[in-house]
Coordinates of C-alpha atoms and ligand atoms in Angstrom, one line a residue:
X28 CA -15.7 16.4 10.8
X29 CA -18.9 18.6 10.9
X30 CA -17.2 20.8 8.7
X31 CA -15.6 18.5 6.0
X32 CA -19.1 16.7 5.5
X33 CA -20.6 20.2 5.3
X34 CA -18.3 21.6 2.5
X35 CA -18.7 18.4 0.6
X36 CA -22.7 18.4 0.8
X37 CA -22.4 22.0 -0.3
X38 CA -20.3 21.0 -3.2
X39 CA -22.1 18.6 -4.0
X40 CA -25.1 21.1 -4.4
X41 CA -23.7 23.9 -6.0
X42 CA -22.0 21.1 -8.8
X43 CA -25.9 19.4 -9.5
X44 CA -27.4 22.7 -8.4
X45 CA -27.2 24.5 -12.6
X46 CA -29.1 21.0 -14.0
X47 CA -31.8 21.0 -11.2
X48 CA -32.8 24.6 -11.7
X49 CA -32.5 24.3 -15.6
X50 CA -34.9 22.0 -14.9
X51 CA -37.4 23.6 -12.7
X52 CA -40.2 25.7 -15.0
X53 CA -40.5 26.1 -18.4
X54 CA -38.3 23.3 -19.8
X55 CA -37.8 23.2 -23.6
X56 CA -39.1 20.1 -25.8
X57 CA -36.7 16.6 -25.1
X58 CA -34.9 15.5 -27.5
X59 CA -33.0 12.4 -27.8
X60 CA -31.6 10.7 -24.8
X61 CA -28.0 10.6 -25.8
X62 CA -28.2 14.5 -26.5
X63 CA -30.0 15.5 -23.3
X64 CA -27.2 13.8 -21.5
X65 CA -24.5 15.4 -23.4
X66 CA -25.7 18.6 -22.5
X67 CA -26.4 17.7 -18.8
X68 CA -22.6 16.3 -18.8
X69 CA -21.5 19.9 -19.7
X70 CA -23.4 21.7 -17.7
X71 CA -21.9 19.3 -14.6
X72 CA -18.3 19.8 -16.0
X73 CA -18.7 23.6 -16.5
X74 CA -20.0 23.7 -12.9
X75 CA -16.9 21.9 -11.3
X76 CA -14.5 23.9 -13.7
X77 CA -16.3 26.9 -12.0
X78 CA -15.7 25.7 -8.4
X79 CA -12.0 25.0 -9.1
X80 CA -11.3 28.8 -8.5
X81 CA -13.2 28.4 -5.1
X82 CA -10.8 25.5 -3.7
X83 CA -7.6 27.6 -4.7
X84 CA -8.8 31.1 -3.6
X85 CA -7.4 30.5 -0.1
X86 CA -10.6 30.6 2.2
X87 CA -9.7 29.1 5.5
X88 CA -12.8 28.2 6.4
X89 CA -12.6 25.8 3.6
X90 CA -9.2 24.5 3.6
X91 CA -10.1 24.3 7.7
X92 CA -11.5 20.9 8.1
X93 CA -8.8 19.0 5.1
X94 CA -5.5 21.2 5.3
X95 CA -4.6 22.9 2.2
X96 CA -2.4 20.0 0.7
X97 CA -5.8 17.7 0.9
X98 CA -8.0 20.7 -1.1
X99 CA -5.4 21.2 -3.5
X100 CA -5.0 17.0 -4.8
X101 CA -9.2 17.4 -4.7
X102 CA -8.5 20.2 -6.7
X103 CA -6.2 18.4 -9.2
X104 CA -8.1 15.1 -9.3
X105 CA -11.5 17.0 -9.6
X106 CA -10.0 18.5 -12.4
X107 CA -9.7 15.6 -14.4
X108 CA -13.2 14.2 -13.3
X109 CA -14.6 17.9 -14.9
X110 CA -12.5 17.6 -18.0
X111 CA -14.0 13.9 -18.5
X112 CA -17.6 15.4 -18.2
X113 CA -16.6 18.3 -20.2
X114 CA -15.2 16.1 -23.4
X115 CA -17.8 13.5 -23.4
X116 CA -20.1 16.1 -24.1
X117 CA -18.9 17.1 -27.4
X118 CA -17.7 13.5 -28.1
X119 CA -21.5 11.8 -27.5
X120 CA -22.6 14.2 -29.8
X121 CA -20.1 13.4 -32.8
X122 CA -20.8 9.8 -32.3
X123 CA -24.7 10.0 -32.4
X124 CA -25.0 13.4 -34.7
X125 CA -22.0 12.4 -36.9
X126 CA -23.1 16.1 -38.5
X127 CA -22.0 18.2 -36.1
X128 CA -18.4 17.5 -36.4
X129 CA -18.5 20.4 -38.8
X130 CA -19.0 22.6 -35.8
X131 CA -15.1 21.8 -34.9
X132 CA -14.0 23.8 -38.2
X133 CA -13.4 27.4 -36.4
X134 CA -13.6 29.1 -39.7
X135 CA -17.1 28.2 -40.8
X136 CA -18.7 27.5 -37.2
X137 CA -21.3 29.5 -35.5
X138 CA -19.8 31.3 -32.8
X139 CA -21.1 29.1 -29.8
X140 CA -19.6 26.2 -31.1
X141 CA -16.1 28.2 -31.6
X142 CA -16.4 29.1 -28.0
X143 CA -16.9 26.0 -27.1
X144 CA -14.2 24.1 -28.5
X145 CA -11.9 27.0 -27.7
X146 CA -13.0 26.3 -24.2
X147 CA -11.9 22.4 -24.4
X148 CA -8.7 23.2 -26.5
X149 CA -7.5 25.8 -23.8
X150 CA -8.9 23.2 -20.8
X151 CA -6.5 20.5 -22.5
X152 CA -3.5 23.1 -23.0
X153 CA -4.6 23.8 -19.1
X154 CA -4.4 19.9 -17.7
X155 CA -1.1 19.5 -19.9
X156 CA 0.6 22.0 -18.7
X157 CA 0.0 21.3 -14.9
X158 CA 0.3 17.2 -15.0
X159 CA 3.6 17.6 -16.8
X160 CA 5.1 21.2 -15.8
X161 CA 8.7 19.6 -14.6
X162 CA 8.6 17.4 -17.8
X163 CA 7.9 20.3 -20.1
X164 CA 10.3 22.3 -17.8
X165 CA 8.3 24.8 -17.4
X166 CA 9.2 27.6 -14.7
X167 CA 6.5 27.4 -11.3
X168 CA 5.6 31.3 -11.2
X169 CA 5.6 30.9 -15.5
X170 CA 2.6 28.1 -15.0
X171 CA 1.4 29.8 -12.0
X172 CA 0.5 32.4 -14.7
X173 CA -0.8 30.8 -17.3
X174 CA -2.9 28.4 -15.2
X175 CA -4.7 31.7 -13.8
X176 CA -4.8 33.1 -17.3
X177 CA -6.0 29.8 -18.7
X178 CA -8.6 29.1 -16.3
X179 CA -10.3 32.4 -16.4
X180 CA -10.3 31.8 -20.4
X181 CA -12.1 27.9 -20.2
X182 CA -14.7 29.4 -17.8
X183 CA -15.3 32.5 -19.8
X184 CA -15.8 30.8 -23.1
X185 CA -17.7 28.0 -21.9
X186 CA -20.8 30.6 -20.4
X187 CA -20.2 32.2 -23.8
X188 CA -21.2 29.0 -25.5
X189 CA -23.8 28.4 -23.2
X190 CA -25.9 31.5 -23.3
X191 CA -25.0 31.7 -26.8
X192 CA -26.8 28.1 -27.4
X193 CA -29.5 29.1 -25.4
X194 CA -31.3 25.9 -25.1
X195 CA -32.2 25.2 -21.1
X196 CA -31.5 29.2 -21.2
X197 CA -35.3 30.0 -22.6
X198 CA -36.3 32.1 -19.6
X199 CA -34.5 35.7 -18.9
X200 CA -34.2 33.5 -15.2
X201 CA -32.4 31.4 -16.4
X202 CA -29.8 33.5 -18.3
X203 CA -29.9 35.6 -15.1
X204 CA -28.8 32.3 -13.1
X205 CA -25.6 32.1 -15.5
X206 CA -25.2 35.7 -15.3
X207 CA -24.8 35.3 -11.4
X208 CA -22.6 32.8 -12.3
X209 CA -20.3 35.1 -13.7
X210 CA -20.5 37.9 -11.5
X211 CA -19.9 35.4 -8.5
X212 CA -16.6 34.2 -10.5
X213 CA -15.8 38.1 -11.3
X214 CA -15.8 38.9 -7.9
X215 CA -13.7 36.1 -6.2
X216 CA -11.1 36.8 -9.0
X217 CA -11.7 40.4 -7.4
X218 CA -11.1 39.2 -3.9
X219 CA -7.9 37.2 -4.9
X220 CA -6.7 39.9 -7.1
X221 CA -6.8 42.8 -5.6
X222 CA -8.4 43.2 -1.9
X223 CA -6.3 40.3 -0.5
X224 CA -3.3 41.9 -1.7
X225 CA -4.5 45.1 0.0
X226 CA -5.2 43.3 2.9
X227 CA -1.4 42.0 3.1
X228 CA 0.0 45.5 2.3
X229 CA -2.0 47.1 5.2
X230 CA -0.2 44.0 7.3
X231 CA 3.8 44.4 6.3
X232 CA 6.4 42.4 8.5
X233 CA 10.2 43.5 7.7
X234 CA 13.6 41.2 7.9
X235 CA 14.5 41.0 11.4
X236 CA 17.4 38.6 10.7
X237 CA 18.9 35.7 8.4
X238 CA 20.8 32.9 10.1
X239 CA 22.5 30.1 8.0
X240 CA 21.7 26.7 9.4
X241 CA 23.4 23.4 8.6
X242 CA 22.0 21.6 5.4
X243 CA 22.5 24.5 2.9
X244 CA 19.2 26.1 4.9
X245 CA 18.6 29.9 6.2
X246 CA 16.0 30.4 8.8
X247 CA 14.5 34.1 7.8
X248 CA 12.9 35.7 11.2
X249 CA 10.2 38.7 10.7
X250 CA 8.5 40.7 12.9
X251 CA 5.5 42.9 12.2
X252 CA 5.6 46.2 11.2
X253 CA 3.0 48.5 13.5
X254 CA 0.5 44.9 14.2
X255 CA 0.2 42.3 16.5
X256 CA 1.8 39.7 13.6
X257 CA 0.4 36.3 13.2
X258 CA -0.8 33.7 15.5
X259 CA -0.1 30.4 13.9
X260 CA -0.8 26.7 15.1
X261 CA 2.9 25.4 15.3
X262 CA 3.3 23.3 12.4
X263 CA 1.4 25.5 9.4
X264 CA 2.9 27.0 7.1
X265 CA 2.5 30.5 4.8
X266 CA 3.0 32.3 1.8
X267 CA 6.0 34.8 1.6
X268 CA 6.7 37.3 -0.8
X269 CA 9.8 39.4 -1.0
X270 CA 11.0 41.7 -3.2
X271 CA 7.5 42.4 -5.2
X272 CA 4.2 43.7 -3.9
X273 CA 1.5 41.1 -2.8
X274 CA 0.3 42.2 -6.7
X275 CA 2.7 39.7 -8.1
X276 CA 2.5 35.8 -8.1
X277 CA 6.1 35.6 -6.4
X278 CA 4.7 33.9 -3.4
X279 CA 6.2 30.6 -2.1
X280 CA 5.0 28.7 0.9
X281 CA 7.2 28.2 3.8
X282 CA 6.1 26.2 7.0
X283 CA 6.9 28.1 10.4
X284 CA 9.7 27.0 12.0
X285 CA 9.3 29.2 15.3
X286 CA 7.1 28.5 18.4
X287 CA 3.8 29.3 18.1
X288 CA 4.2 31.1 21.4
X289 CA 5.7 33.8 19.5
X290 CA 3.3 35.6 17.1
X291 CA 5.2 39.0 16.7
X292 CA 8.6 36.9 15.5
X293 CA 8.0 34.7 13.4
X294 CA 11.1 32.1 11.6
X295 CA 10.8 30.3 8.0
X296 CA 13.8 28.0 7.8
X297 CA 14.6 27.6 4.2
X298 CA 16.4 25.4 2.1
X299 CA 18.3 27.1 -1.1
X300 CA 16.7 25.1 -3.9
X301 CA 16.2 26.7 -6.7
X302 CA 15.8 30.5 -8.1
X303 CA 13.8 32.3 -5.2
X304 CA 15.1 30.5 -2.1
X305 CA 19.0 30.9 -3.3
X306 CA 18.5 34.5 -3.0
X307 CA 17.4 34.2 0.8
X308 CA 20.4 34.3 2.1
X309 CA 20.8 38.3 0.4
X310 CA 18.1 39.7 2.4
X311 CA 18.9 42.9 4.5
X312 CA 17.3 43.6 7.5
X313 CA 14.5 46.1 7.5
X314 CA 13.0 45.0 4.2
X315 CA 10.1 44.8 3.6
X316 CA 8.1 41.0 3.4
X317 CA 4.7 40.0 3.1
X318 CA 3.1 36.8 4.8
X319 CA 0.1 35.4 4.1
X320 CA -0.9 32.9 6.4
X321 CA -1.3 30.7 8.4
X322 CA -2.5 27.5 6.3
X323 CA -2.5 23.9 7.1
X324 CA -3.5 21.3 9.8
X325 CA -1.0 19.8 10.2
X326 CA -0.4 20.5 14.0
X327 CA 0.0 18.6 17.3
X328 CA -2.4 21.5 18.2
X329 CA -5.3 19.2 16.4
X330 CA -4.7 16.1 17.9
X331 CA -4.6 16.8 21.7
X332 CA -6.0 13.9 23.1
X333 CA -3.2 12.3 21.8
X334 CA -1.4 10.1 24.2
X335 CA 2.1 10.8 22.5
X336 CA 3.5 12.0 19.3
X337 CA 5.8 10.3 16.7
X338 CA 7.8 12.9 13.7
X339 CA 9.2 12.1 11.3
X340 CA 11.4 14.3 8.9
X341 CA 13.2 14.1 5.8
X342 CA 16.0 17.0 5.4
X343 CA 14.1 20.4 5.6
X344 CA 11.0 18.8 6.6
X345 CA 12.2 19.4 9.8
X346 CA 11.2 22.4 9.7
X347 CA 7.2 22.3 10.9
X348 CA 8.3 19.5 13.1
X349 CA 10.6 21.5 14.6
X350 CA 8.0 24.4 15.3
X351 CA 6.0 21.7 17.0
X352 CA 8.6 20.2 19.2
X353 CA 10.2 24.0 20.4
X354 CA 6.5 25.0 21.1
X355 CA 5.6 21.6 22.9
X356 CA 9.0 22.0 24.8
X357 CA 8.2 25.9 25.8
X358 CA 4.4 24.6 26.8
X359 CA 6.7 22.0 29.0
X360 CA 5.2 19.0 27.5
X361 CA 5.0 15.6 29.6
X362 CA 3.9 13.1 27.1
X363 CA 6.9 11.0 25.2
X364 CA 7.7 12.4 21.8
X365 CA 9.6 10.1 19.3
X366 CA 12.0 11.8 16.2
X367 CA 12.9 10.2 13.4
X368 CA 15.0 12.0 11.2
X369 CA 16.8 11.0 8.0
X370 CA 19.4 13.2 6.5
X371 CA 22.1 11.9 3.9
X372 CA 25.4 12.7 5.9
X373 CA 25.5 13.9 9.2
X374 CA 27.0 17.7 8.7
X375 CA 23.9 18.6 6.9
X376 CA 20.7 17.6 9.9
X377 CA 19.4 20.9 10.4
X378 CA 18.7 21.9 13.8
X379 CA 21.1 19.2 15.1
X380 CA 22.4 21.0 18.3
X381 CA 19.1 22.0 18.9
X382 CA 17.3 19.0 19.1
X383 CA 20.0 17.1 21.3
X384 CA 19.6 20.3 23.6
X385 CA 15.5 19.7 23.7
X386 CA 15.8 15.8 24.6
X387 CA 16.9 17.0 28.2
X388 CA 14.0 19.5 28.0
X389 CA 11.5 17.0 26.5
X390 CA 10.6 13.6 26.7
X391 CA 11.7 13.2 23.6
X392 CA 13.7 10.1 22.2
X393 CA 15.5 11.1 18.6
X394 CA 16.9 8.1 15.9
X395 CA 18.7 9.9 13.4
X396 CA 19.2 8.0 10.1
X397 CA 21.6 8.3 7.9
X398 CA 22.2 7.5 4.2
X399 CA 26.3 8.7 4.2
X400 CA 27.0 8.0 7.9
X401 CA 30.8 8.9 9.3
X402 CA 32.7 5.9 9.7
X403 CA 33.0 5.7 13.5
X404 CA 28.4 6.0 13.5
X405 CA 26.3 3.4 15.3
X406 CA 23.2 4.7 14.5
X407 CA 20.8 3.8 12.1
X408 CA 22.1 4.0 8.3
X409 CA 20.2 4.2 5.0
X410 CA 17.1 5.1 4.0
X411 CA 14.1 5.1 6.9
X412 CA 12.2 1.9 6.3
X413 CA 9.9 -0.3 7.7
X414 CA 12.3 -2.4 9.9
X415 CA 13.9 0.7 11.5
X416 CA 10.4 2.5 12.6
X417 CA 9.2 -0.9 13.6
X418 CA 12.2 -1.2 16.1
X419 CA 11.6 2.4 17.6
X420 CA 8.1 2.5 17.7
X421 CA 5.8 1.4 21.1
X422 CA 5.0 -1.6 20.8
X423 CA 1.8 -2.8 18.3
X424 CA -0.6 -2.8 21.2
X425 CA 0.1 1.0 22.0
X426 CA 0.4 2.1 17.8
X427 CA -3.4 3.4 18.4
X428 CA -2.6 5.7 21.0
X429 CA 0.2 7.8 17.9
X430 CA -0.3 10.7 16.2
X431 CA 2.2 10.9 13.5
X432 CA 3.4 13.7 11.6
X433 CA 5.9 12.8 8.6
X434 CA 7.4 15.4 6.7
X435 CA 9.6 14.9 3.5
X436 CA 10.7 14.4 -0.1
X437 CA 7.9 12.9 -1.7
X438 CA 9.2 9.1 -2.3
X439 CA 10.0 9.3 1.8
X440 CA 6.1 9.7 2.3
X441 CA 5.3 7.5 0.2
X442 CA 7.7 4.8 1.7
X443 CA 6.7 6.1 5.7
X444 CA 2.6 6.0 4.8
X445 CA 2.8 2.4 3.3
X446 CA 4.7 1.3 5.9
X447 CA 2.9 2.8 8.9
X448 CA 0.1 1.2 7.2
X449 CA 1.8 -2.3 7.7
X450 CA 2.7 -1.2 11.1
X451 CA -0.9 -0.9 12.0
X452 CA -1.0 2.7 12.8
X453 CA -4.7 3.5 12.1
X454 CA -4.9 5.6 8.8
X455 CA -6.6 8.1 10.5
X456 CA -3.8 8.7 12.9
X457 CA -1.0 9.7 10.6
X458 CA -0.9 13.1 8.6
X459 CA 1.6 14.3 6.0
X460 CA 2.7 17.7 5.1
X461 CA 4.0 17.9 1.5
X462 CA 6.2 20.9 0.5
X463 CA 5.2 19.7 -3.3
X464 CA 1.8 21.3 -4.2
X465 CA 2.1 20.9 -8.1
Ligands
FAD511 C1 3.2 23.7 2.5 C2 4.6 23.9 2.1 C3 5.5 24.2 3.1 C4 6.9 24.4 2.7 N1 7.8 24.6 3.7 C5 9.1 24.8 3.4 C6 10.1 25.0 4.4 O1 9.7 25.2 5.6 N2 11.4 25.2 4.0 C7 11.7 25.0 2.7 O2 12.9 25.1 2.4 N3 10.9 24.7 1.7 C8 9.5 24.6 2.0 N4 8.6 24.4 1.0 C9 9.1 24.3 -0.4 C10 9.3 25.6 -0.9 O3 8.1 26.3 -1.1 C11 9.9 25.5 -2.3 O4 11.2 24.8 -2.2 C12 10.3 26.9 -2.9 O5 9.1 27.5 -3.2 C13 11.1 26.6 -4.2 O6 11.2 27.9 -4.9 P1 12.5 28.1 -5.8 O7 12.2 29.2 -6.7 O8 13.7 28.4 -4.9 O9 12.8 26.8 -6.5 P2 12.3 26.2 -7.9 O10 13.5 25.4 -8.5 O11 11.7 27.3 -8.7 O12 11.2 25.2 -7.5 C14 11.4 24.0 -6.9 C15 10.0 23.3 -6.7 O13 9.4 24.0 -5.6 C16 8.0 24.2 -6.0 N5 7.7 25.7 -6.0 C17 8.5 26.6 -6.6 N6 7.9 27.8 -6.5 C18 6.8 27.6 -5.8 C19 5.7 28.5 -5.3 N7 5.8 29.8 -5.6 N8 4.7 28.0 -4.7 C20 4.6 26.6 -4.4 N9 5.6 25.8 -4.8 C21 6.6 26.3 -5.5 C22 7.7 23.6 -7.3 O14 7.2 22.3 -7.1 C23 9.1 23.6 -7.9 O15 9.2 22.5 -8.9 C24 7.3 24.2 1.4 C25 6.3 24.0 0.4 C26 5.0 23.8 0.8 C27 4.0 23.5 -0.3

């Protein structure tokens, strides 16, 4: 918690941090209210905008205290906050200067205000394109790309329009602080470019074997080539890339499926989806994969004290849970362990042999539910809801003593959280890992 406030306050600094010192010394004449605030409103957007390459550049220590899923909707949500701040400051000055529309004609402007509104026109093309990338269609690693590409462009332009404007810039201190600024952004796009890449290809793990599980699902198992491999909190996740260097952007996350007792082998159990994962299934052993991990917090590892644990899986989001409960069963856990786990018929519950196997291992009761059940089932059918956790959980007395991991297709969290919300499990006490970051 130390942590998470810390990273906030420091946020919170180094987004306040370019008006307060634009401030301090020599401070050019005021001019109209409406117009100091515009500019101040920029210079907070530009500042957030900045800090957007921080929250995605992978730094542990930051994702640490939230879990990567939690930085990444701050990310998205901040963005919209610094797009507000960004447009308003163009717009107040329309409204109040009705003159300076002219600057919007790119032919005849000066070249501040052209970089300037190519900043904004790029930062829309850049919101657009990530809050409706499955309605346009658009390819992931395609808007991967251009995001990065975009990004670098909306902050590049916009210190172009500032130094080019100058105003708040009147000391060679000043310019210097934006200057910094730049090099700072320079050199994390160096860090994520080019020396974590080199970092992964001094750390190589090769195809030890690919199994076919039920549910359409391969589980891919790796060990390290000439290192220790990865120690990993069981129920994190990393990014994998096959086939191209750590160079590319063909990484896709994948949460461990294996013990966490076993660093040198580790498993991904995937789920053929789409282009990359269809093509799991073709791997060869001895080739070459690069992992970048581990990420997350979402781990039984966390939550100790815990007096037991409730899971909850949709389809392949078994797959952290199930690193959890082999690990927990190898550690010869005492503490009773609930399952539920929804599938739609029962041929396809990955892991099913498995998990009857660990009940005798475990104290572990399991409530399969199923939307297509066989005709001769008795267990629970449909979709998970409220009444069927409410009739497996401890009783309401006991719900503070949970911690519940739920793992799933997106509507299934939604459905779980609300409902373990009017279950009384304390908000605090339930965490979700979603395999949709965009
Ligand atoms: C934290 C996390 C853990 C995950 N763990 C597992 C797991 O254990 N098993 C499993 O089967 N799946 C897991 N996934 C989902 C898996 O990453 C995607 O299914 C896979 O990347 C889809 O790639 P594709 O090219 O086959 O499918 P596509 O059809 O290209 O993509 C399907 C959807 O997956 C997402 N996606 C695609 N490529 C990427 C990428 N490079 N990075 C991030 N998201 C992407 C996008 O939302 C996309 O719309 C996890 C996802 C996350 C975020």
């Amino acid at each position: 918690m130390i942590q998470g406030i810390f990273w906030i306050l420091i946020y919170l600094l180094l987004v306040s941090a370019p008006l307060i010192i634009l401030l301090i010394g020599e401070v050019p004449e005021g001019r109209e209210f409406w117009r100091e605030l515009s500019v101040a409103l920029g210079f907070a957007g530009l500042a957030m905008m900045s800090l957007q390459f921080v929250l995605t550049a992978r730094f542990k220590a930051i994702k640490a205290p939230y879990g990567a899923d939690i930085v990444y909707h701050f990310h998205r949500q901040v963005s919209l906050v610094g797009f507000g701040l960004i447009v308003t400051h163009p717009l107040l000055l329309f409204v109040f200067s009705p003159d300076t529309l002219a600057l919007l004609n790119l032919f005849s402007a000066p070249w501040r205000a052209r970089a300037g509104v190519s900043a904004v026109l790029m930062l829309m093309a850049l919101l657009a394109m990530s809050l409706w990338r499955k309605r346009f269609k658009i390819e992931y690693t395609t808007w991967r790309i251009w995001h990065g590409v975009l990004a670098v462009m909306v902050v590049a332009l916009a210190v172009v329009h500032v130094v080019l404007a100058r105003h708040y810039l009147n000391t060679p201190w000043k310019q210097g602080l934006w200057i910094a600024y730049g090099v700072f952004w320079v050199g994390l796009l160096f860090y994520v470019r080019v020396l974590k890449p080199l970092q992964l290809l001094r750390r190589p793990y090769q195809v030890d074997s690919v199994t076919p599980e039920r549910g359409n699902a391969w589980s891919l198992t790796v060990t390290p080539i000439g290192h220790q491999g990865m120690h990993f909190q069981p129920g994190q996740f990393a990014w994998i890339t096959v086939w191209n260097s750590p160079f590319s952007e063909a990484e896709h996350p994948f949460s461990f499926s294996s013990s966490a007792n076993y660093p040198e082998k580790l498993t991904f159990t995937i789920k053929e989806l789409g282009d990359f994962t269809r093509e799991i299934k073709k791997l060869q052993p001895g080739q070459k994969v690069y992992v970048d991990g581990p990420f997350g917090h979402f781990s039984v590892d966390r939550h100790v004290h815990a007096e037991q644990f409730v899971f909850i899986a949709g389809g392949v989001g078994i797959t952290p849970i199930m690193s959890m409960i082999r690990t927990l069963a190898e550690r010869g856990e005492q503490r009773p362990l609930t399952l539920f786990y929804s599938n739609k018929d029962w041929e396809s519950v990955i892991f099913r042999e498995e998990i009857e196997h660990l009940k005798g291992a475990l104290n572990l009761k399991v409530v399969h539910v199923l939307e297509k059940p066989p005709t001769e089932w008795d267990g629970e059918r449909g979709y998970l809801s409220q009444a069927i956790l409410e009739q497996h959980l401890p009783e309401a007395k006991k719900r503070n003593t949970l911690e519940v991991f739920i793992c799933g297709p997106q509507p299934m969290l939604n459905a779980v959280e609300q409902a373990l919300v009017n279950l009384r499990v304390p908000f605090g006490d339930f965490h979700s890992e979603r395999f949709d970051l965009v």
